[in-house]
Amino acid sequence: MSPSPAGAGAAVPDGPLTIAQLAALAGVSTATVSKVVNGRSDVAASTREQIEELIRSRGYRRQRRPAKSAALIDVLFHELRGLYAIEILNGVQEVAREHRLGVVVSELGGRHVPGRDWVEEVLARRPVGVVSVYSGLDPDQTDRLYSRDIPLVQLDPTGDPDHGAPSVGSGNWNGGLSATRHLIGLGHRRIGVVAGPGDMEAARARLDGHRAALDLAGIRPDPALERHGDFNIATGRDLALELLRLDDPPTAVVAGNDGTALGVYHAAAALGVRVPEDLSVVGFDDLPKAKWMIPPLTTVRQPLKDMGAAAARMVVGLAAGEALPQQRVELATELVVRESTAPPRER
């Protein structure tokens, strides 16, 4: 007969458990449980999983004097390229400075779900909270943060976000609607679109807004005029080339973001198509470079800096134990008309 785990005969109360109670149930030392709780890596994988499962199923009750959080906000990006990330970081940094907090930035190299090492590092740092930008945590990673009272706020979440998790976004549907309505108002009827990734909530909303504008104007959407990209310049160029080489090409293109719009410009130049004389183009984001493109880009302004600031404020509030007035914050978008759109040329 095998021996019973340490403390197996002791009564364990209902509800969240202390480190000592977790140790008793797992049959390990309190030091081992403390290492797992604090994100230390020097614990056997099987033991770690056993303790994590107890925390998930029973909960973890901090001692009366919990370990102090570091004065940091962790910001997680799927990749750090271009001005999109910089604008968001500017907003996070503004709020962090107000509260005398530092900012730690992690990058996933294009992936949208972090690996195990990232979670271990965050637990070891014990930040005030985490802002996840265009990336998503799996349920186990989220549970591990919540079990340590580390709040998580998602900004432009990928896929179908956890609707119980606080999130920040912009009026993507309205932005897509206004972009296409602008083109329709100029007289365009054959309007192409190079949308963003189909697994991104914001990209889907922009595409749905585009389709709604066509429908409201009595224009039947043509599947041949839709392409799905990845928000990168090169992909925008390649997909725009496909559209412009059609037997009946579009007279206008709605791009999923400003980078994609720049790719459309390159495709047009390669084929001798003039913007806006032969082709109107609308972007999305209104990054600082948009007004310096040739011609200056008509685009939908997305308040990226304000979005970063809003996410950081939610993290700070949650860390202070405050109840959020709303779980989802959505900031308005605005169409900025410049010189890349004009009435269609007569054919």
Short mmCIF file of C-alpha atoms in Angstrom, two decimals:
data_model
loop_
_atom_site.label_atom_id
_atom_site.label_comp_id
_atom_site.label_asym_id
_atom_site.label_seq_id
_atom_site.Cartn_x
_atom_site.Cartn_y
_atom_site.Cartn_z
CA MET A 1 0.00 0.00 0.00
CA SER A 2 1.53 3.33 -1.05
CA PRO A 3 1.93 6.11 1.53
CA SER A 4 -0.59 8.95 1.61
CA PRO A 5 0.48 12.39 0.46
CA ALA A 6 1.65 14.75 3.16
CA GLY A 7 -1.28 16.31 4.94
CA ALA A 8 -3.80 14.06 3.14
CA GLY A 9 -5.73 13.50 6.33
CA ALA A 10 -6.05 17.18 7.12
CA ALA A 11 -9.35 18.90 6.49
CA VAL A 12 -9.17 21.27 3.55
CA PRO A 13 -11.83 24.00 3.46
CA ASP A 14 -13.96 24.87 0.46
CA GLY A 15 -12.94 27.85 -1.64
CA PRO A 16 -9.54 29.22 -2.63
CA LEU A 17 -6.52 27.60 -0.98
CA THR A 18 -3.41 29.01 0.65
CA ILE A 19 0.08 27.89 -0.31
CA ALA A 20 0.17 25.56 2.70
CA GLN A 21 -3.15 23.95 1.74
CA LEU A 22 -2.07 23.53 -1.88
CA ALA A 23 1.14 21.91 -0.68
CA ALA A 24 -0.81 19.51 1.54
CA LEU A 25 -3.09 18.43 -1.30
CA ALA A 26 -0.24 18.05 -3.79
CA GLY A 27 2.03 16.24 -1.34
CA VAL A 28 4.88 18.70 -1.88
CA SER A 29 6.62 21.36 0.17
CA THR A 30 5.31 24.90 0.54
CA ALA A 31 8.53 26.08 -1.10
CA THR A 32 7.66 24.10 -4.24
CA VAL A 33 4.16 25.59 -4.41
CA SER A 34 5.62 29.07 -3.85
CA LYS A 35 7.97 28.57 -6.81
CA VAL A 36 5.05 27.63 -9.08
CA VAL A 37 2.91 30.52 -7.85
CA ASN A 38 5.75 32.96 -8.47
CA GLY A 39 6.64 31.67 -11.94
CA ARG A 40 9.95 30.02 -11.04
CA SER A 41 11.16 27.51 -13.64
CA ASP A 42 13.04 25.10 -11.33
CA VAL A 43 10.09 22.75 -10.72
CA ALA A 44 9.49 19.43 -12.48
CA ALA A 45 6.91 19.68 -15.26
CA SER A 46 4.63 16.99 -13.76
CA THR A 47 4.68 18.65 -10.34
CA ARG A 48 4.05 22.06 -11.86
CA GLU A 49 1.06 20.74 -13.81
CA GLN A 50 -0.36 19.08 -10.67
CA ILE A 51 -0.16 22.34 -8.72
CA GLU A 52 -1.50 24.43 -11.61
CA GLU A 53 -4.48 22.08 -11.89
CA LEU A 54 -5.23 22.53 -8.18
CA ILE A 55 -5.03 26.31 -8.59
CA ARG A 56 -7.36 26.17 -11.60
CA SER A 57 -9.92 23.94 -9.91
CA ARG A 58 -9.82 25.29 -6.34
CA GLY A 59 -8.33 28.77 -6.63
CA TYR A 60 -5.43 30.40 -4.81
CA ARG A 61 -5.91 32.64 -1.77
CA ARG A 62 -3.06 35.05 -1.20
CA GLN A 63 -1.69 35.58 2.28
CA ARG A 64 -2.66 38.75 4.11
CA ARG A 65 0.53 40.40 2.93
CA PRO A 66 0.87 39.30 -0.71
CA ALA A 67 4.09 39.75 -2.63
CA LYS A 68 4.23 43.28 -3.98
CA SER A 69 3.72 43.70 -7.72
CA ALA A 70 6.53 45.23 -9.71
CA ALA A 71 5.85 48.76 -10.95
CA LEU A 72 5.50 47.53 -14.53
CA ILE A 73 2.93 47.10 -17.28
CA ASP A 74 3.67 44.19 -19.61
CA VAL A 75 2.72 44.84 -23.26
CA LEU A 76 2.58 41.84 -25.60
CA PHE A 77 2.68 42.33 -29.40
CA HIS A 78 2.45 39.62 -32.05
CA GLU A 79 5.17 41.57 -33.87
CA LEU A 80 6.91 44.92 -33.53
CA ARG A 81 6.89 46.34 -37.03
CA GLY A 82 5.82 49.72 -38.27
CA LEU A 83 4.11 52.66 -36.64
CA TYR A 84 1.02 50.77 -35.43
CA ALA A 85 2.92 49.37 -32.44
CA ILE A 86 4.70 52.67 -31.75
CA GLU A 87 1.42 54.61 -31.59
CA ILE A 88 -0.07 52.10 -29.13
CA LEU A 89 3.08 52.13 -27.00
CA ASN A 90 2.97 55.92 -26.88
CA GLY A 91 -0.49 55.68 -25.32
CA VAL A 92 0.52 53.00 -22.81
CA GLN A 93 3.65 54.96 -21.87
CA GLU A 94 1.65 58.13 -21.27
CA VAL A 95 -0.53 56.41 -18.66
CA ALA A 96 2.41 54.50 -17.19
CA ARG A 97 4.28 57.76 -16.67
CA GLU A 98 1.28 59.24 -14.83
CA HIS A 99 1.36 56.32 -12.39
CA ARG A 100 5.16 56.04 -12.18
CA LEU A 101 5.19 52.66 -13.86
CA GLY A 102 7.66 51.17 -16.30
CA VAL A 103 6.71 49.34 -19.50
CA VAL A 104 8.05 45.94 -20.56
CA VAL A 105 7.51 44.94 -24.20
CA SER A 106 7.40 41.37 -25.53
CA GLU A 107 7.15 40.32 -29.18
CA LEU A 108 5.97 36.98 -30.58
CA GLY A 109 7.73 37.08 -33.95
CA GLY A 110 4.47 37.03 -35.90
CA ARG A 111 2.77 34.35 -33.81
CA HIS A 112 -0.48 35.21 -32.05
CA VAL A 113 -0.24 32.96 -28.96
CA PRO A 114 2.77 33.22 -26.61
CA GLY A 115 4.77 30.19 -25.55
CA ARG A 116 5.15 28.85 -22.04
CA ASP A 117 8.35 30.81 -21.42
CA TRP A 118 6.53 34.12 -21.76
CA VAL A 119 4.02 33.24 -19.06
CA GLU A 120 6.79 32.07 -16.72
CA GLU A 121 8.64 35.37 -17.24
CA VAL A 122 5.50 37.42 -16.53
CA LEU A 123 4.76 35.48 -13.34
CA ALA A 124 8.36 36.00 -12.22
CA ARG A 125 8.16 39.76 -12.95
CA ARG A 126 4.77 40.12 -11.23
CA PRO A 127 3.70 43.20 -13.21
CA VAL A 128 0.74 45.40 -12.36
CA GLY A 129 -0.99 43.88 -15.41
CA VAL A 130 -0.72 42.82 -19.05
CA VAL A 131 -1.92 44.47 -22.27
CA SER A 132 -2.13 41.95 -25.10
CA VAL A 133 -2.11 43.63 -28.54
CA TYR A 134 -3.39 41.73 -31.60
CA SER A 135 -2.48 38.49 -29.87
CA GLY A 136 -4.30 36.06 -27.65
CA LEU A 137 -3.51 33.87 -24.67
CA ASP A 138 -4.75 30.31 -24.44
CA PRO A 139 -7.17 29.53 -21.56
CA ASP A 140 -4.44 27.99 -19.40
CA GLN A 141 -2.22 31.07 -19.74
CA THR A 142 -5.12 33.36 -18.91
CA ASP A 143 -6.02 31.28 -15.85
CA ARG A 144 -2.45 31.44 -14.59
CA LEU A 145 -2.45 35.23 -14.78
CA TYR A 146 -5.85 35.57 -13.11
CA SER A 147 -4.93 33.12 -10.35
CA ARG A 148 -2.06 35.46 -9.42
CA ASP A 149 -4.27 38.56 -9.58
CA ILE A 150 -2.48 39.86 -12.69
CA PRO A 151 -5.15 41.61 -14.80
CA LEU A 152 -5.21 41.14 -18.58
CA VAL A 153 -6.65 43.61 -21.09
CA GLN A 154 -6.85 42.74 -24.79
CA LEU A 155 -6.35 45.37 -27.50
CA ASP A 156 -7.54 44.43 -31.01
CA PRO A 157 -7.92 40.79 -29.94
CA THR A 158 -7.50 38.03 -32.50
CA GLY A 159 -10.19 35.45 -33.22
CA ASP A 160 -13.30 35.46 -31.05
CA PRO A 161 -12.19 37.21 -27.87
CA ASP A 162 -13.10 36.00 -24.42
CA HIS A 163 -16.11 38.25 -23.83
CA GLY A 164 -15.47 38.07 -20.09
CA ALA A 165 -12.05 39.65 -20.58
CA PRO A 166 -11.72 43.44 -20.79
CA SER A 167 -10.84 44.64 -24.27
CA VAL A 168 -10.22 47.82 -26.26
CA GLY A 169 -10.87 48.40 -29.94
CA SER A 170 -12.13 50.97 -32.41
CA GLY A 171 -15.25 51.38 -34.52
CA ASN A 172 -13.98 49.04 -37.23
CA TRP A 173 -17.39 48.29 -38.75
CA ASN A 174 -18.24 51.99 -38.99
CA GLY A 175 -14.82 52.68 -40.43
CA GLY A 176 -15.28 50.10 -43.18
CA LEU A 177 -18.75 51.47 -43.87
CA SER A 178 -17.58 55.09 -44.14
CA ALA A 179 -14.64 54.21 -46.43
CA THR A 180 -16.84 52.47 -48.96
CA ARG A 181 -19.67 55.01 -48.67
CA HIS A 182 -17.15 57.73 -49.54
CA LEU A 183 -16.22 55.88 -52.73
CA ILE A 184 -19.84 55.23 -53.63
CA GLY A 185 -20.58 58.91 -53.11
CA LEU A 186 -17.88 59.73 -55.66
CA GLY A 187 -19.64 57.49 -58.19
CA HIS A 188 -17.67 54.24 -57.87
CA ARG A 189 -19.62 51.02 -58.27
CA ARG A 190 -16.90 48.47 -58.93
CA ILE A 191 -15.00 48.60 -55.65
CA GLY A 192 -12.33 46.08 -54.73
CA VAL A 193 -11.18 45.29 -51.20
CA VAL A 194 -7.92 43.90 -49.85
CA ALA A 195 -8.98 42.97 -46.33
CA GLY A 196 -6.95 41.86 -43.33
CA PRO A 197 -6.64 38.38 -41.83
CA GLY A 198 -9.89 36.46 -41.56
CA ASP A 199 -9.06 35.35 -38.00
CA MET A 200 -8.86 38.91 -36.68
CA GLU A 201 -12.00 40.44 -35.22
CA ALA A 202 -11.10 43.98 -36.37
CA ALA A 203 -10.39 42.88 -39.95
CA ARG A 204 -13.67 40.99 -40.18
CA ALA A 205 -15.59 44.00 -38.85
CA ARG A 206 -14.02 46.32 -41.45
CA LEU A 207 -14.91 43.91 -44.24
CA ASP A 208 -18.46 43.58 -42.93
CA GLY A 209 -18.79 47.37 -42.89
CA HIS A 210 -17.60 47.50 -46.51
CA ARG A 211 -20.15 44.88 -47.54
CA ALA A 212 -22.91 46.70 -45.66
CA ALA A 213 -22.14 49.93 -47.55
CA LEU A 214 -22.45 48.09 -50.86
CA ASP A 215 -25.70 46.49 -49.78
CA LEU A 216 -27.21 49.78 -48.60
CA ALA A 217 -26.36 51.32 -51.98
CA GLY A 218 -27.96 48.42 -53.86
CA ILE A 219 -24.60 47.18 -55.17
CA ARG A 220 -24.28 43.42 -55.24
CA PRO A 221 -20.91 42.32 -53.77
CA ASP A 222 -18.70 40.59 -56.33
CA PRO A 223 -16.54 37.83 -54.75
CA ALA A 224 -13.98 38.36 -57.52
CA LEU A 225 -13.24 41.79 -56.05
CA GLU A 226 -12.43 40.52 -52.53
CA ARG A 227 -8.98 39.48 -51.37
CA HIS A 228 -7.78 38.55 -47.88
CA GLY A 229 -4.29 39.64 -46.86
CA ASP A 230 -2.18 40.01 -43.73
CA PHE A 231 -1.86 43.79 -43.32
CA ASN A 232 1.64 43.78 -44.88
CA ILE A 233 2.80 45.97 -47.78
CA ALA A 234 4.09 43.14 -49.99
CA THR A 235 0.90 41.11 -49.67
CA GLY A 236 -1.18 44.21 -50.39
CA ARG A 237 0.83 44.76 -53.57
CA ASP A 238 0.47 41.15 -54.74
CA LEU A 239 -3.27 40.99 -54.11
CA ALA A 240 -3.87 44.39 -55.68
CA LEU A 241 -2.02 43.19 -58.79
CA GLU A 242 -4.53 40.34 -59.00
CA LEU A 243 -7.43 42.78 -58.81
CA LEU A 244 -5.99 45.23 -61.33
CA ARG A 245 -5.29 42.45 -63.84
CA LEU A 246 -8.93 41.32 -63.92
CA ASP A 247 -10.73 41.68 -67.27
CA ASP A 248 -13.03 44.15 -65.53
CA PRO A 249 -10.80 45.69 -62.81
CA PRO A 250 -12.09 47.83 -59.94
CA THR A 251 -12.10 51.62 -60.17
CA ALA A 252 -11.41 51.86 -56.45
CA VAL A 253 -9.84 49.70 -53.72
CA VAL A 254 -10.51 49.72 -49.98
CA ALA A 255 -7.40 48.54 -48.11
CA GLY A 256 -7.48 46.83 -44.73
CA ASN A 257 -4.83 49.17 -43.33
CA ASP A 258 -2.41 51.86 -44.46
CA GLY A 259 0.37 49.37 -45.13
CA THR A 260 -1.91 47.44 -47.47
CA ALA A 261 -2.84 50.72 -49.15
CA LEU A 262 0.84 51.41 -49.79
CA GLY A 263 1.05 47.99 -51.42
CA VAL A 264 -1.90 48.97 -53.65
CA TYR A 265 0.01 52.12 -54.66
CA HIS A 266 2.99 49.97 -55.68
CA ALA A 267 0.78 47.62 -57.70
CA ALA A 268 -0.83 50.54 -59.50
CA ALA A 269 2.56 52.08 -60.32
CA ALA A 270 3.83 48.78 -61.67
CA LEU A 271 0.90 48.58 -64.10
CA GLY A 272 0.89 52.25 -65.08
CA VAL A 273 -2.37 52.89 -63.24
CA ARG A 274 -2.60 56.41 -61.82
CA VAL A 275 -3.91 57.21 -58.34
CA PRO A 276 -6.51 58.75 -58.17
CA GLU A 277 -7.10 59.40 -61.91
CA ASP A 278 -7.49 55.70 -62.76
CA LEU A 279 -7.84 54.17 -59.31
CA SER A 280 -9.08 55.54 -55.99
CA VAL A 281 -7.56 54.07 -52.80
CA VAL A 282 -8.71 54.26 -49.17
CA GLY A 283 -6.65 52.98 -46.24
CA PHE A 284 -7.30 52.38 -42.55
CA ASP A 285 -5.35 53.63 -39.46
CA ASP A 286 -4.14 57.10 -40.53
CA LEU A 287 -0.58 56.44 -39.44
CA PRO A 288 1.74 59.46 -39.67
CA LYS A 289 3.09 58.29 -43.05
CA ALA A 290 -0.37 58.43 -44.67
CA LYS A 291 -0.29 62.18 -45.30
CA TRP A 292 3.20 61.90 -46.86
CA MET A 293 2.30 59.23 -49.41
CA ILE A 294 2.10 60.37 -53.04
CA PRO A 295 -0.69 61.26 -53.39
CA PRO A 296 -1.62 61.76 -49.70
CA LEU A 297 -3.82 58.86 -48.64
CA THR A 298 -7.53 59.08 -47.87
CA THR A 299 -7.89 56.80 -44.88
CA VAL A 300 -9.93 55.96 -41.78
CA ARG A 301 -8.33 57.38 -38.65
CA GLN A 302 -8.05 54.88 -35.85
CA PRO A 303 -7.07 56.46 -32.49
CA LEU A 304 -4.22 54.03 -31.76
CA LYS A 305 -2.54 56.14 -29.09
CA ASP A 306 -5.87 56.62 -27.29
CA MET A 307 -6.52 52.89 -27.53
CA GLY A 308 -3.18 52.12 -25.88
CA ALA A 309 -3.91 54.65 -23.15
CA ALA A 310 -7.39 53.23 -22.55
CA ALA A 311 -6.01 49.68 -22.19
CA ALA A 312 -3.34 50.87 -19.74
CA ARG A 313 -5.92 52.75 -17.66
CA MET A 314 -8.05 49.60 -17.46
CA VAL A 315 -5.03 47.61 -16.25
CA VAL A 316 -4.19 50.20 -13.59
CA GLY A 317 -7.81 50.31 -12.41
CA LEU A 318 -8.13 46.54 -12.21
CA ALA A 319 -4.85 46.26 -10.32
CA ALA A 320 -6.21 48.76 -7.78
CA GLY A 321 -9.31 46.58 -7.29
CA GLU A 322 -11.65 48.95 -9.08
CA ALA A 323 -14.67 47.68 -11.04
CA LEU A 324 -14.57 48.67 -14.70
CA PRO A 325 -17.57 50.70 -15.89
CA GLN A 326 -17.58 48.53 -19.03
CA GLN A 327 -15.71 45.45 -20.20
CA ARG A 328 -15.41 46.62 -23.80
CA VAL A 329 -14.14 50.09 -24.74
CA GLU A 330 -14.66 51.03 -28.39
CA LEU A 331 -13.28 54.33 -29.65
CA ALA A 332 -14.69 56.09 -32.69
CA THR A 333 -13.05 56.10 -36.12
CA GLU A 334 -13.11 59.01 -38.56
CA LEU A 335 -12.72 59.23 -42.34
CA VAL A 336 -9.88 61.58 -43.36
CA VAL A 337 -10.26 62.62 -47.00
CA ARG A 338 -7.05 63.52 -48.83
CA GLU A 339 -5.97 63.21 -52.46
CA SER A 340 -6.08 59.46 -53.23
CA THR A 341 -9.79 59.39 -54.07
CA ALA A 342 -11.68 60.98 -56.96
CA PRO A 343 -14.70 60.24 -59.20
CA PRO A 344 -14.12 57.28 -61.54
CA ARG A 345 -12.75 57.96 -65.00
CA GLU A 346 -15.21 57.35 -67.81
CA ARG A 347 -14.47 54.13 -69.68
#
